[in-house]
XYZ file of C-alpha atoms in Angstrom:
743
model
C -29.626 99.391 49.989
C -28.169 98.919 53.244
C -25.194 96.605 53.098
C -25.021 93.582 55.943
C -23.336 94.381 59.023
C -20.959 92.147 58.839
C -19.496 92.068 54.719
C -15.956 92.522 54.567
C -14.738 95.484 52.624
C -13.566 95.288 48.984
C -10.848 95.429 47.929
C -11.359 98.593 45.868
C -12.488 100.420 49.065
C -9.639 98.817 51.011
C -7.277 100.743 48.590
C -9.566 104.106 48.446
C -8.958 103.820 52.410
C -5.593 102.905 52.607
C -4.255 106.498 50.354
C -7.037 108.331 52.032
C -4.669 107.467 55.243
C -1.709 108.108 53.678
C -2.260 111.686 51.858
C -5.016 112.489 54.294
C -2.863 114.570 57.312
C -1.535 117.460 55.351
C -4.735 119.057 56.686
C -5.181 121.625 59.355
C -6.125 120.860 62.814
C -9.264 120.578 64.020
C -10.661 124.371 64.615
C -12.247 124.036 67.926
C -14.572 127.177 69.998
C -13.113 127.134 73.267
C -15.789 129.563 74.602
C -19.544 129.226 75.960
C -21.320 131.274 73.041
C -24.594 132.036 74.525
C -24.730 135.617 72.190
C -25.036 134.712 68.572
C -23.414 132.651 66.138
C -23.833 135.051 63.090
C -22.524 138.025 65.235
C -19.926 136.777 67.516
C -16.799 137.549 66.004
C -14.788 134.627 67.338
C -17.667 132.523 66.404
C -16.381 128.927 64.265
C -17.397 127.804 61.166
C -19.390 125.582 61.616
C -19.312 124.395 57.910
C -16.136 123.852 57.651
C -15.907 122.031 61.465
C -15.584 118.159 60.915
C -18.154 117.468 63.286
C -19.228 118.130 67.170
C -17.036 114.794 68.370
C -18.781 113.467 71.191
C -15.973 113.007 73.245
C -13.564 116.531 72.564
C -13.138 119.176 76.050
C -12.468 121.513 73.515
C -16.191 121.585 71.497
C -18.517 122.742 74.212
C -20.285 124.886 72.161
C -23.439 127.776 72.044
C -24.915 126.018 75.350
C -27.957 128.274 75.945
C -28.416 129.209 79.916
C -29.641 127.337 82.462
C -31.368 127.569 85.676
C -29.476 125.983 88.935
C -30.771 125.665 91.638
C -29.156 124.966 94.901
C -29.157 120.883 96.117
C -27.766 121.271 98.786
C -30.901 121.173 101.136
C -32.456 117.968 99.060
C -28.768 116.635 99.819
C -29.284 117.592 103.250
C -32.981 115.725 103.528
C -31.376 112.628 102.213
C -28.742 112.025 104.805
C -30.851 112.923 107.653
C -33.689 110.322 106.627
C -31.261 107.608 105.807
C -28.863 108.226 109.379
C -32.260 108.274 111.044
C -33.310 104.219 108.725
C -29.993 103.880 110.178
C -30.393 104.583 114.290
C -33.936 102.564 113.414
C -32.280 99.381 112.428
C -34.054 99.826 108.466
C -30.260 98.876 107.103
C -31.823 98.187 103.818
C -33.595 101.191 102.936
C -31.072 103.197 104.759
C -28.196 101.710 102.220
C -30.793 102.650 99.241
C -30.943 106.072 101.112
C -27.355 106.670 100.613
C -27.789 105.446 97.261
C -29.619 107.975 96.065
C -27.577 110.696 98.168
C -24.703 109.645 96.076
C -26.551 110.079 92.669
C -28.119 113.067 93.335
C -24.719 114.524 94.415
C -23.083 113.296 91.576
C -25.490 114.955 89.349
C -25.553 118.210 90.762
C -22.140 118.717 90.935
C -21.415 118.267 87.591
C -24.207 120.256 86.166
C -23.414 123.221 88.895
C -19.957 123.082 87.599
C -20.604 123.631 83.545
C -16.807 122.105 83.404
C -15.602 119.772 80.655
C -14.596 116.907 83.240
C -16.589 114.053 84.179
C -18.878 114.550 87.086
C -17.457 113.641 90.370
C -17.431 109.719 91.501
C -18.700 108.706 94.300
C -15.539 108.245 96.143
C -15.371 111.927 95.521
C -19.283 113.604 96.917
C -18.154 111.350 100.087
C -14.992 109.454 100.557
C -16.225 106.425 102.763
C -19.662 106.666 101.477
C -18.956 103.367 99.340
C -18.002 102.088 102.407
C -20.249 102.042 104.453
C -23.273 101.397 101.494
C -21.538 98.131 101.703
C -21.471 97.467 105.176
C -25.312 98.128 104.820
C -25.842 95.727 102.654
C -23.867 92.893 104.208
C -26.230 93.222 107.451
C -27.775 89.705 107.576
C -30.278 89.441 110.548
C -30.901 90.955 114.136
C -27.211 89.018 115.318
C -25.582 90.835 112.950
C -26.753 94.533 113.707
C -23.980 95.209 116.821
C -21.420 94.531 114.352
C -22.617 96.891 112.342
C -23.227 99.307 114.809
C -20.117 99.145 116.077
C -18.204 99.830 112.435
C -20.387 102.575 111.873
C -19.725 104.255 114.943
C -15.677 103.923 113.435
C -16.321 105.173 110.500
C -18.694 108.140 111.700
C -15.424 109.306 114.249
C -12.823 108.595 111.358
C -14.900 111.292 108.963
C -14.981 113.608 111.379
C -10.559 112.984 112.056
C -10.874 111.133 115.215
C -8.297 108.686 114.785
C -7.454 107.478 117.853
C -11.040 107.006 118.490
C -11.798 104.726 115.332
C -8.987 102.675 116.053
C -10.418 101.586 119.475
C -13.364 101.311 118.281
C -11.822 98.844 116.016
C -10.671 96.439 118.244
C -13.549 95.508 119.684
C -14.997 94.035 115.330
C -13.282 90.927 115.155
C -16.029 88.945 113.558
C -17.622 88.446 109.768
C -19.417 89.828 108.318
C -17.511 93.483 109.059
C -14.307 91.868 109.463
C -13.050 92.771 106.363
C -14.618 96.711 106.558
C -13.060 96.341 110.092
C -9.203 95.780 108.630
C -10.029 98.216 105.721
C -11.058 101.155 108.181
C -8.130 99.961 110.144
C -5.163 99.924 107.513
C -6.852 103.697 106.090
C -6.381 105.085 109.312
C -3.017 104.451 109.577
C -2.602 105.962 106.316
C -4.033 109.277 106.896
C -2.413 109.494 110.237
C 0.797 109.020 107.911
C 2.324 105.652 109.237
C 2.625 104.955 105.679
C 4.543 101.455 106.084
C 2.362 100.230 109.082
C -0.650 100.686 106.680
C 1.293 99.010 103.705
C 1.453 95.994 105.902
C -1.770 96.640 106.893
C -3.306 96.242 103.326
C -0.900 93.574 102.230
C -2.448 91.286 105.302
C -5.415 92.205 103.298
C -4.952 91.496 99.842
C -3.720 87.967 101.104
C -6.705 86.969 102.795
C -9.140 89.091 100.188
C -7.423 89.132 96.748
C -10.377 90.423 95.500
C -10.429 93.279 97.367
C -10.319 96.048 94.179
C -9.930 99.022 97.124
C -7.307 97.419 99.134
C -5.224 97.543 96.080
C -6.055 100.840 95.390
C -4.143 101.853 98.772
C -1.448 99.536 98.039
C -0.567 101.830 94.530
C -1.349 105.154 96.294
C 0.809 104.431 99.201
C 4.243 103.950 96.697
C 3.215 107.212 94.290
C 2.410 109.167 97.602
C 5.983 109.088 97.858
C 7.207 109.506 94.769
C 4.993 112.255 94.829
C 6.529 113.430 97.872
C 10.328 113.811 96.190
C 9.253 114.814 92.929
C 9.837 118.118 91.235
C 6.907 120.633 91.075
C 6.124 121.290 87.411
C 3.145 121.781 84.676
C 4.969 117.727 83.449
C 6.233 115.715 85.293
C 10.081 114.750 85.376
C 10.760 111.639 84.653
C 11.419 109.443 87.233
C 15.142 109.243 89.429
C 16.563 105.877 89.956
C 14.817 105.435 93.325
C 11.788 106.621 92.425
C 11.642 103.866 89.777
C 11.020 100.784 91.801
C 7.676 102.829 93.679
C 6.277 103.659 90.406
C 6.456 99.764 89.257
C 4.320 98.601 92.562
C 2.614 101.520 92.190
C 1.360 100.650 88.800
C 0.789 96.775 89.079
C -1.247 97.518 91.863
C -2.845 99.964 90.208
C -3.356 97.814 86.941
C -5.151 94.747 89.789
C -7.640 96.871 91.102
C -8.554 98.298 87.811
C -8.966 94.708 85.777
C -10.686 94.020 89.436
C -13.112 97.142 88.670
C -12.955 97.861 85.062
C -16.255 99.386 84.726
C -16.629 101.314 87.541
C -15.366 104.994 88.991
C -12.362 103.202 91.620
C -11.124 101.442 88.739
C -11.355 103.742 85.971
C -9.449 105.923 87.844
C -6.832 103.198 89.084
C -6.255 102.780 85.260
C -5.432 106.493 84.660
C -3.407 106.458 88.130
C -1.172 103.536 86.150
C -0.838 105.527 83.186
C 0.281 108.101 85.376
C 3.140 105.955 86.798
C 3.885 104.778 82.961
C 4.105 107.946 82.207
C 6.747 109.024 84.062
C 8.904 105.835 84.106
C 8.938 107.333 80.788
C 6.733 103.673 78.886
C 4.580 105.654 76.538
C 2.675 103.113 75.046
C 1.611 101.324 78.748
C 0.505 104.817 79.587
C -1.509 105.486 76.208
C -3.568 102.237 76.685
C -4.114 102.566 80.156
C -5.524 106.506 78.874
C -7.413 104.790 76.163
C -9.273 102.672 78.358
C -10.500 104.874 80.203
C -12.288 107.129 77.662
C -13.343 103.811 75.720
C -15.544 103.158 79.420
C -16.763 106.466 79.189
C -20.470 106.668 78.364
C -21.829 108.353 75.849
C -21.780 112.511 76.569
C -19.250 112.289 79.776
C -15.798 113.507 79.415
C -12.544 112.975 81.530
C -10.923 115.774 80.912
C -7.734 114.231 82.531
C -7.657 111.389 81.049
C -7.827 113.778 77.352
C -5.469 115.858 78.279
C -2.896 112.712 79.475
C -3.251 111.119 76.055
C -2.368 114.155 73.865
C 0.798 114.229 75.985
C 1.574 110.733 75.282
C 1.487 111.620 71.462
C 3.706 114.878 71.593
C 6.535 112.738 73.843
C 5.701 109.116 71.924
C 8.486 108.184 68.749
C 7.479 106.055 65.506
C 8.758 102.906 67.710
C 6.653 103.459 70.517
C 3.807 103.954 68.117
C 4.652 100.167 66.558
C 4.671 99.107 70.406
C 1.067 100.715 71.327
C -0.440 99.177 68.365
C 0.613 95.668 69.090
C -0.626 96.539 72.605
C -4.428 97.907 71.380
C -4.615 95.594 68.280
C -6.126 92.756 71.520
C -8.157 96.015 72.753
C -10.267 97.135 69.778
C -12.235 99.669 71.944
C -8.826 101.135 72.865
C -7.307 100.814 69.328
C -10.612 102.985 67.778
C -10.109 105.954 70.909
C -5.886 105.421 69.330
C -7.259 106.196 65.589
C -9.499 109.241 67.509
C -6.673 110.686 69.336
C -4.312 110.546 66.081
C -7.040 111.553 63.836
C -7.398 114.631 65.737
C -4.576 115.381 67.652
C -1.476 113.080 65.844
C 0.761 115.189 64.314
C 1.146 114.566 60.237
C 3.811 113.070 58.393
C 3.702 110.780 55.118
C 5.597 108.597 57.054
C 3.552 108.217 60.370
C 0.613 108.443 58.587
C 1.732 105.573 56.343
C 1.614 103.341 59.365
C -1.567 104.712 60.515
C -3.144 103.421 57.297
C -1.747 99.831 57.886
C -2.619 99.619 61.259
C -6.387 100.803 60.668
C -6.635 97.887 57.778
C -4.522 95.608 60.168
C -7.472 95.921 62.525
C -10.224 95.956 59.957
C -9.301 92.516 59.243
C -8.784 91.548 62.792
C -12.323 93.323 63.948
C -14.310 93.594 60.594
C -17.959 94.196 63.275
C -20.240 96.748 61.654
C -19.537 99.607 64.595
C -15.938 99.457 64.357
C -16.005 99.459 60.372
C -18.381 102.051 60.215
C -15.812 104.749 62.689
C -12.928 103.572 60.543
C -15.029 105.121 57.625
C -16.085 107.494 59.017
C -12.676 109.266 60.186
C -11.177 108.041 57.110
C -13.976 110.355 55.510
C -12.661 113.231 58.224
C -9.170 112.617 56.334
C -10.436 113.036 52.538
C -12.330 116.004 53.028
C -9.632 117.914 55.173
C -7.463 116.899 51.930
C -9.759 118.526 50.097
C -11.085 115.229 48.322
C -14.497 115.884 48.906
C -15.601 112.921 46.615
C -13.660 110.259 48.592
C -15.245 112.174 51.712
C -19.113 111.877 50.465
C -18.346 107.990 49.410
C -17.013 106.967 52.727
C -19.324 108.929 55.353
C -22.170 107.336 52.989
C -20.720 103.868 53.665
C -20.307 104.766 57.623
C -24.157 105.912 57.962
C -24.976 102.357 55.719
C -22.622 100.326 58.010
C -23.207 102.289 61.542
C -26.550 101.560 63.999
C -28.368 103.996 65.572
C -26.570 106.091 68.377
C -23.750 108.516 68.214
C -21.463 106.865 65.777
C -24.004 107.470 62.846
C -25.013 110.806 64.123
C -21.537 111.475 63.740
C -21.154 109.646 60.502
C -24.439 111.793 58.817
C -22.753 115.271 60.196
C -20.009 114.042 57.970
C -21.602 113.342 54.750
C -23.408 116.500 55.236
C -20.341 118.725 55.451
C -19.381 116.353 52.570
C -21.521 117.385 50.829
C -21.673 121.456 51.767
C -18.074 121.612 50.688
C -19.308 119.950 46.978
C -21.763 122.552 46.702
C -24.600 120.498 47.347
C -25.943 122.707 49.942
C -30.120 121.226 49.741
C -28.993 118.023 50.118
C -26.857 118.890 52.991
C -29.598 120.608 54.780
C -31.997 117.679 54.521
C -28.959 115.500 56.472
C -28.948 118.579 59.209
C -32.388 118.485 59.645
C -32.295 115.179 60.238
C -29.408 115.857 63.107
C -31.878 118.084 64.836
C -34.300 115.505 65.034
C -32.481 112.666 65.589
C -29.369 112.642 67.107
C -28.736 111.223 70.377
C -27.441 113.058 72.272
C -28.577 117.028 72.638
C -24.659 118.564 71.869
C -25.379 117.518 68.357
C -28.397 118.198 68.103
C -27.854 122.103 68.709
C -24.717 121.848 66.824
C -26.880 120.680 63.611
C -29.277 123.298 64.364
C -26.383 125.873 64.249
C -25.459 124.589 60.497
C -28.769 123.993 59.526
C -29.582 127.694 60.270
C -26.291 129.257 58.779
C -27.259 126.993 55.491
C -30.127 128.074 55.423
C -29.207 131.630 55.263
C -26.600 130.912 52.965
C -29.704 129.330 50.141
C -31.070 132.487 51.616
C -34.151 129.794 53.198
C -35.100 132.819 55.998
C -38.071 131.368 57.284
C -36.422 128.027 57.707
C -32.933 130.439 59.384
C -35.294 132.353 61.640
C -36.933 129.092 62.947
C -33.785 127.338 64.296
C -32.703 130.806 65.623
C -35.737 131.544 67.671
C -35.314 127.330 68.606
C -31.770 128.217 69.961
C -32.298 131.362 70.798
C -29.773 133.376 68.850
C -31.599 136.590 69.311
C -28.843 139.415 67.160
C -29.535 136.339 64.531
C -32.706 136.360 64.450
C -33.741 139.879 64.837
C -31.245 140.657 62.315
C -32.878 138.259 59.630
C -36.370 138.769 60.398
C -35.989 142.769 60.966
C -33.427 143.174 58.011
C -32.767 140.349 55.523
C -35.770 138.705 55.145
C -38.797 140.244 53.341
C -42.100 140.346 54.206
C -42.986 138.096 51.996
C -41.089 135.666 53.834
C -42.134 136.577 57.056
C -45.913 135.704 55.180
C -43.988 132.631 54.863
C -42.355 131.806 58.009
C -46.049 131.866 59.572
C -47.582 129.493 56.997
C -44.881 126.853 56.918
C -44.682 126.964 60.965
C -48.255 127.887 61.777
C -47.444 126.220 65.230
C -44.314 127.755 66.446
C -44.355 129.189 69.711
C -43.301 132.330 68.831
C -45.495 133.159 65.440
C -46.850 135.653 67.308
C -43.663 137.735 67.580
C -43.304 137.171 63.636
C -46.229 138.705 63.236
C -45.652 141.634 65.206
C -42.521 142.366 63.348
C -44.353 141.759 60.097
C -46.492 144.678 61.114
C -43.562 147.155 61.972
C -41.601 145.908 58.437
C -45.075 146.952 56.834
C -45.247 149.985 58.657
C -41.913 151.383 57.946
C -42.285 151.297 54.584
C -45.657 152.843 54.253
C -48.380 149.890 53.589
C -50.530 151.422 56.731
C -53.734 149.907 55.870
C -52.172 145.917 55.991
C -49.779 147.080 59.153
C -53.175 148.014 61.200
C -54.380 145.223 60.489
C -51.810 142.541 60.389
C -50.934 144.265 64.118
C -54.593 144.374 65.341
C -55.064 140.793 64.934
C -52.626 140.297 67.561
C -55.476 141.609 70.044
C -54.659 141.572 74.031
C -50.823 140.104 73.109
C -49.684 143.316 71.475
C -50.868 145.686 74.854
C -49.170 143.476 77.407
C -45.895 142.381 74.809
C -45.503 146.315 74.338
C -45.937 147.292 78.237
C -43.275 144.568 78.857
C -40.710 146.468 77.013
C -41.636 150.536 76.867
C -40.218 153.059 74.487
C -39.456 156.647 75.848
C -37.410 159.396 74.023
C -34.587 160.584 75.767
C -36.707 163.080 77.648
C -38.403 160.513 79.378
C -41.621 160.621 76.963
C -43.943 157.364 75.573
C -43.054 156.969 71.676
C -46.315 155.892 70.245
C -46.890 152.685 69.730
C -46.804 150.730 66.284
C -51.017 150.160 66.096
C -51.503 153.823 67.133
C -48.471 154.880 64.126
C -49.936 153.001 61.608
C -53.483 154.797 62.471
C -52.312 158.327 62.114
C -50.126 157.598 59.585
C -52.626 155.879 57.182
C -55.293 158.875 58.199
C -53.015 161.407 56.965
C -51.969 159.080 54.076
C -55.856 159.387 53.396
C -56.372 162.938 54.071
C -53.440 164.404 51.463
C -54.577 161.998 49.290
C -58.707 163.227 49.214
C -57.805 167.281 49.580
C -58.510 169.244 47.058
C -55.889 172.092 47.672
C -52.020 172.270 47.758
C -52.646 173.824 50.960
C -54.524 171.360 52.667
C -52.439 168.416 51.175
C -49.097 170.456 52.664
C -51.173 170.450 55.615
C -51.494 166.911 55.879
C -47.987 165.957 54.437
C -46.064 168.163 57.460
C -48.163 166.347 59.813
C -47.636 163.112 59.257
C -43.675 164.365 58.731
C -43.267 166.032 62.325
C -45.342 162.643 63.823
C -42.576 161.327 62.585
C -39.476 163.534 63.577
C -40.581 163.482 67.011
C -40.778 159.708 67.235
C -36.721 159.957 66.075
C -34.763 157.055 66.733
C -37.565 154.443 68.361
C -40.506 154.647 66.764
C -39.732 152.168 64.155
C -37.918 150.187 66.709
C -39.182 146.657 66.985
C -38.535 146.677 70.863
C -40.106 143.260 71.712
C -37.877 141.693 68.944
C -34.692 143.166 69.947
C -35.228 143.421 74.261
C -33.094 146.751 73.618
C -30.340 144.296 72.036
C -30.025 146.462 69.274
C -27.095 148.815 69.553
C -25.690 145.740 71.060
C -25.514 143.776 67.931
C -25.448 146.894 65.527
C -23.130 149.189 67.428
C -21.064 147.576 69.983
C -20.331 144.054 68.460
C -19.999 145.681 65.397
C -22.033 144.112 63.696
C -22.615 143.245 59.650
C -23.462 147.097 58.696
C -19.880 147.644 59.853
C -18.273 146.733 56.178
C -14.899 148.737 57.092
C -13.637 146.409 59.615
C -11.307 144.144 57.304
C -13.125 140.652 57.229
C -16.238 141.607 57.355
C -17.029 143.009 54.050
C -20.798 141.509 52.677
C -22.157 140.866 49.290
C -23.324 143.400 47.612
C -27.022 142.335 47.292
C -26.584 142.173 51.622
C -25.370 145.405 51.851
C -28.312 147.320 49.974
C -30.747 145.777 51.939
C -28.427 146.837 55.383
C -28.856 150.194 53.696
C -32.144 149.935 52.868
C -33.130 148.350 56.772
C -31.071 151.249 57.988
C -33.205 154.143 55.931
C -36.510 152.443 57.189
C -35.864 151.852 60.666
C -34.282 155.068 61.028
C -37.609 157.524 61.730
C -35.774 160.969 60.769
C -34.633 159.699 57.513
C -37.901 158.771 57.083
C -38.535 162.559 57.715
C -36.346 163.887 55.752
C -37.377 162.101 52.591
C -41.232 163.877 54.104
C -39.884 166.855 54.216
C -37.991 167.035 51.186
C -41.459 165.777 49.190
C -43.614 168.980 50.751
C -40.515 171.308 49.497
C -40.698 169.790 45.520
C -44.370 169.170 45.639
C -45.233 171.906 47.126
C -42.972 174.969 48.014
C -46.144 177.674 47.907
C -47.433 176.867 51.401
C -46.607 177.839 54.511
C -44.668 174.770 54.992
C -42.348 174.547 52.935
C -39.966 176.564 54.313
C -40.912 175.320 57.749
C -39.504 171.542 55.883
C -36.533 172.804 54.988
C -35.794 174.107 58.299
C -36.565 170.375 59.748
C -35.115 168.529 56.766
C -31.686 170.651 58.101
C -32.307 169.109 61.237
C -32.526 165.561 60.093
C -29.451 166.001 58.912
C -27.508 167.239 61.499
C -28.862 164.529 63.831
C -28.671 161.413 61.942
C -25.197 162.026 61.754
C -24.875 161.268 65.436
C -27.524 158.787 65.707
C -25.739 155.685 65.428
C -22.399 154.209 63.843
C -24.269 153.374 60.836
C -24.933 157.146 59.930
C -21.742 158.349 61.077
C -20.173 155.393 58.781
C -22.010 156.962 55.968
C -19.375 160.150 55.513
C -19.771 160.747 51.524
C -23.180 162.013 52.299
C -21.771 164.580 54.233
C -24.876 165.276 56.575
C -23.168 168.922 58.063
C -23.015 170.321 54.293
C -26.375 169.207 53.061
C -27.684 170.716 56.057
C -25.954 173.993 55.326
C -27.710 173.989 51.596
C -31.389 173.847 53.314
C -30.312 176.739 55.356
C -29.329 178.591 52.687
C -32.035 177.170 49.711
C -34.471 178.675 52.934
C -33.041 181.871 53.210
C -32.976 182.368 49.549
C -36.260 181.060 48.569
C -38.360 182.318 51.616
C -36.599 185.242 53.485
C -39.221 186.645 55.255
C -39.820 183.619 56.589
C -39.890 183.386 60.574
C -36.882 180.892 60.575
C -34.587 182.837 57.811
C -32.989 184.273 60.799
C -32.292 180.836 62.674
C -30.791 179.514 59.082
C -29.099 182.703 58.836
C -27.111 181.645 62.010
C -26.206 178.041 61.412
C -26.005 178.178 57.701
C -24.368 181.300 56.900
C -25.770 184.160 54.389
C -26.438 182.203 51.246
C -24.950 182.523 48.254
C -26.012 182.132 44.888
C -27.223 178.373 43.998
C -24.565 177.794 40.850
C -21.532 178.414 43.011
C -23.256 176.346 45.891
C -23.911 173.602 44.384
C -20.387 173.619 42.526
């Protein structure tokens, strides 16, 4: 039964948590994937091991992984249309409507820029979209009747000139604007003109007059911080990280930090206030006051909405942690106790990026328990329990990690916190070898996780875990949904049995890719010689079959069309039936040779699943160094999978299938005209197999050249009158005694 959210943590659990914190920092840091993985989980050589990762952390900028390709459309025309509509509304005097349209423009630009960039940073703020737009919208909202129309139009005219860089003209127009409600906007714009003209002292005096009259003006305070900070940057040395402040810079940095902090207090959740918090942190960082700097960065991170990221804040916070001493940590912990959300971010940062060490972890554990005592609310307690579970799991104490993660799931409410706790629970179960229970948790996350990133990560983990459990139908389903073609191609075409594919069709009859699986089942049956069943399965696809095969036509190296699978199944089935019902060996050999010759001329594309692979099989198996290449270090496969892979290549290669057919003719019908022809053709099969692809090239023990020579010499010894004997002598050399050749 789930505990009440506000129930205090018991003494035994507290001891367990404390011990986890003291000893849990010995594990390695978080393994992260630093590039987008469009291709595959199974095949990609640099893929992360999803079953060893702690979890796809909501805030971490380094775990954008496995995102499918997106269709990008140019948003500029829509933005231009909105801007034209807003300016038309201004000209017509519809100022409230113009304010709404500018707000829409602002939000649309923010979404489009974030979508197009694909960066790890947060979407651009309204100030980054059009620096003057927030002031313009505020002025439009300040309009309150016809008596304000002239003042508003004067301000908008001055603002347009300022945006165009015509500062002198804008200043001249502003001299006409002295009455409310636009006096404040005019004073701010006048100060901004001085700032952009490089008259920093005059601009600072103007901003100070404005804040004396309007102390609640956040932008003016922001600019009062920006002016001294700009002076610091003008005299600072360039480098990857800021150098310690010079004595002459320290007063400027303190003034800037104070002004930025004031702006942040006035607008704690807005873009300007969050940026001001980061700028204040930058000032304190240069001053060497790392606890104060880290507190500002933690405030920035804590204010982010779900799924939003702010790379500069993460990076700066990590640099603070690298510079902080134990005394700095103690100072920060005292500061952050009054701000539990910032304290929780601090715990996050220490868990993922902090330095391991017994003394530091001891104090870290004390602080975590102190925070739990001070803030026992369910959300924060669940979050800390989940962090402690990660520490225990990294230290190899998976049973403790399981208990802590279970408690975290019970205590957390629906949303990102519970999703992370459930991920950690699945991870602990997997490490305890309770794979089926772990799979249940991952499956639940694929359906219920709040963020698409978490749902996708859970689907990846569920696919890998299903593959480990040899539940190939479920693994295929997840790989199909992820669009990882090398992975589902490898399972469908190689590892899974025809019965597994039938299970997929029974278990997921409404899946959108069922016809692809049915087509692949028909090809698998065709390769194994079950021609009648293959014909039924392929024929059941109806018109879809012809349409799909036309999209990926199969042609030989000479440009000739390779027969489609349904035609192949019918012809080989007909040959097999006629051979079985024939009365003499001559007729039987004729139909057996016809089938073998048909397969031989199909070469490597006759049994190729073009709809499944779409031309990417060579990329997956040869170019990418797929799972078959067991000679590469770290690519060894279990013996059972190696057997399946060997069987797959033999079934897939039409030349190998033709080879055993020719050998069967020589063995079963040695007195027929087809026997010497089959010997010659079998030698050709060995010659071509050696250069078919990397797999057959790596089967050096097969000695394809030596076996081809044996077939040529066999033909000369047993059938010297055959028209093929001279060619066999030219390619295989003169015949020798069978015993000597075998030796």
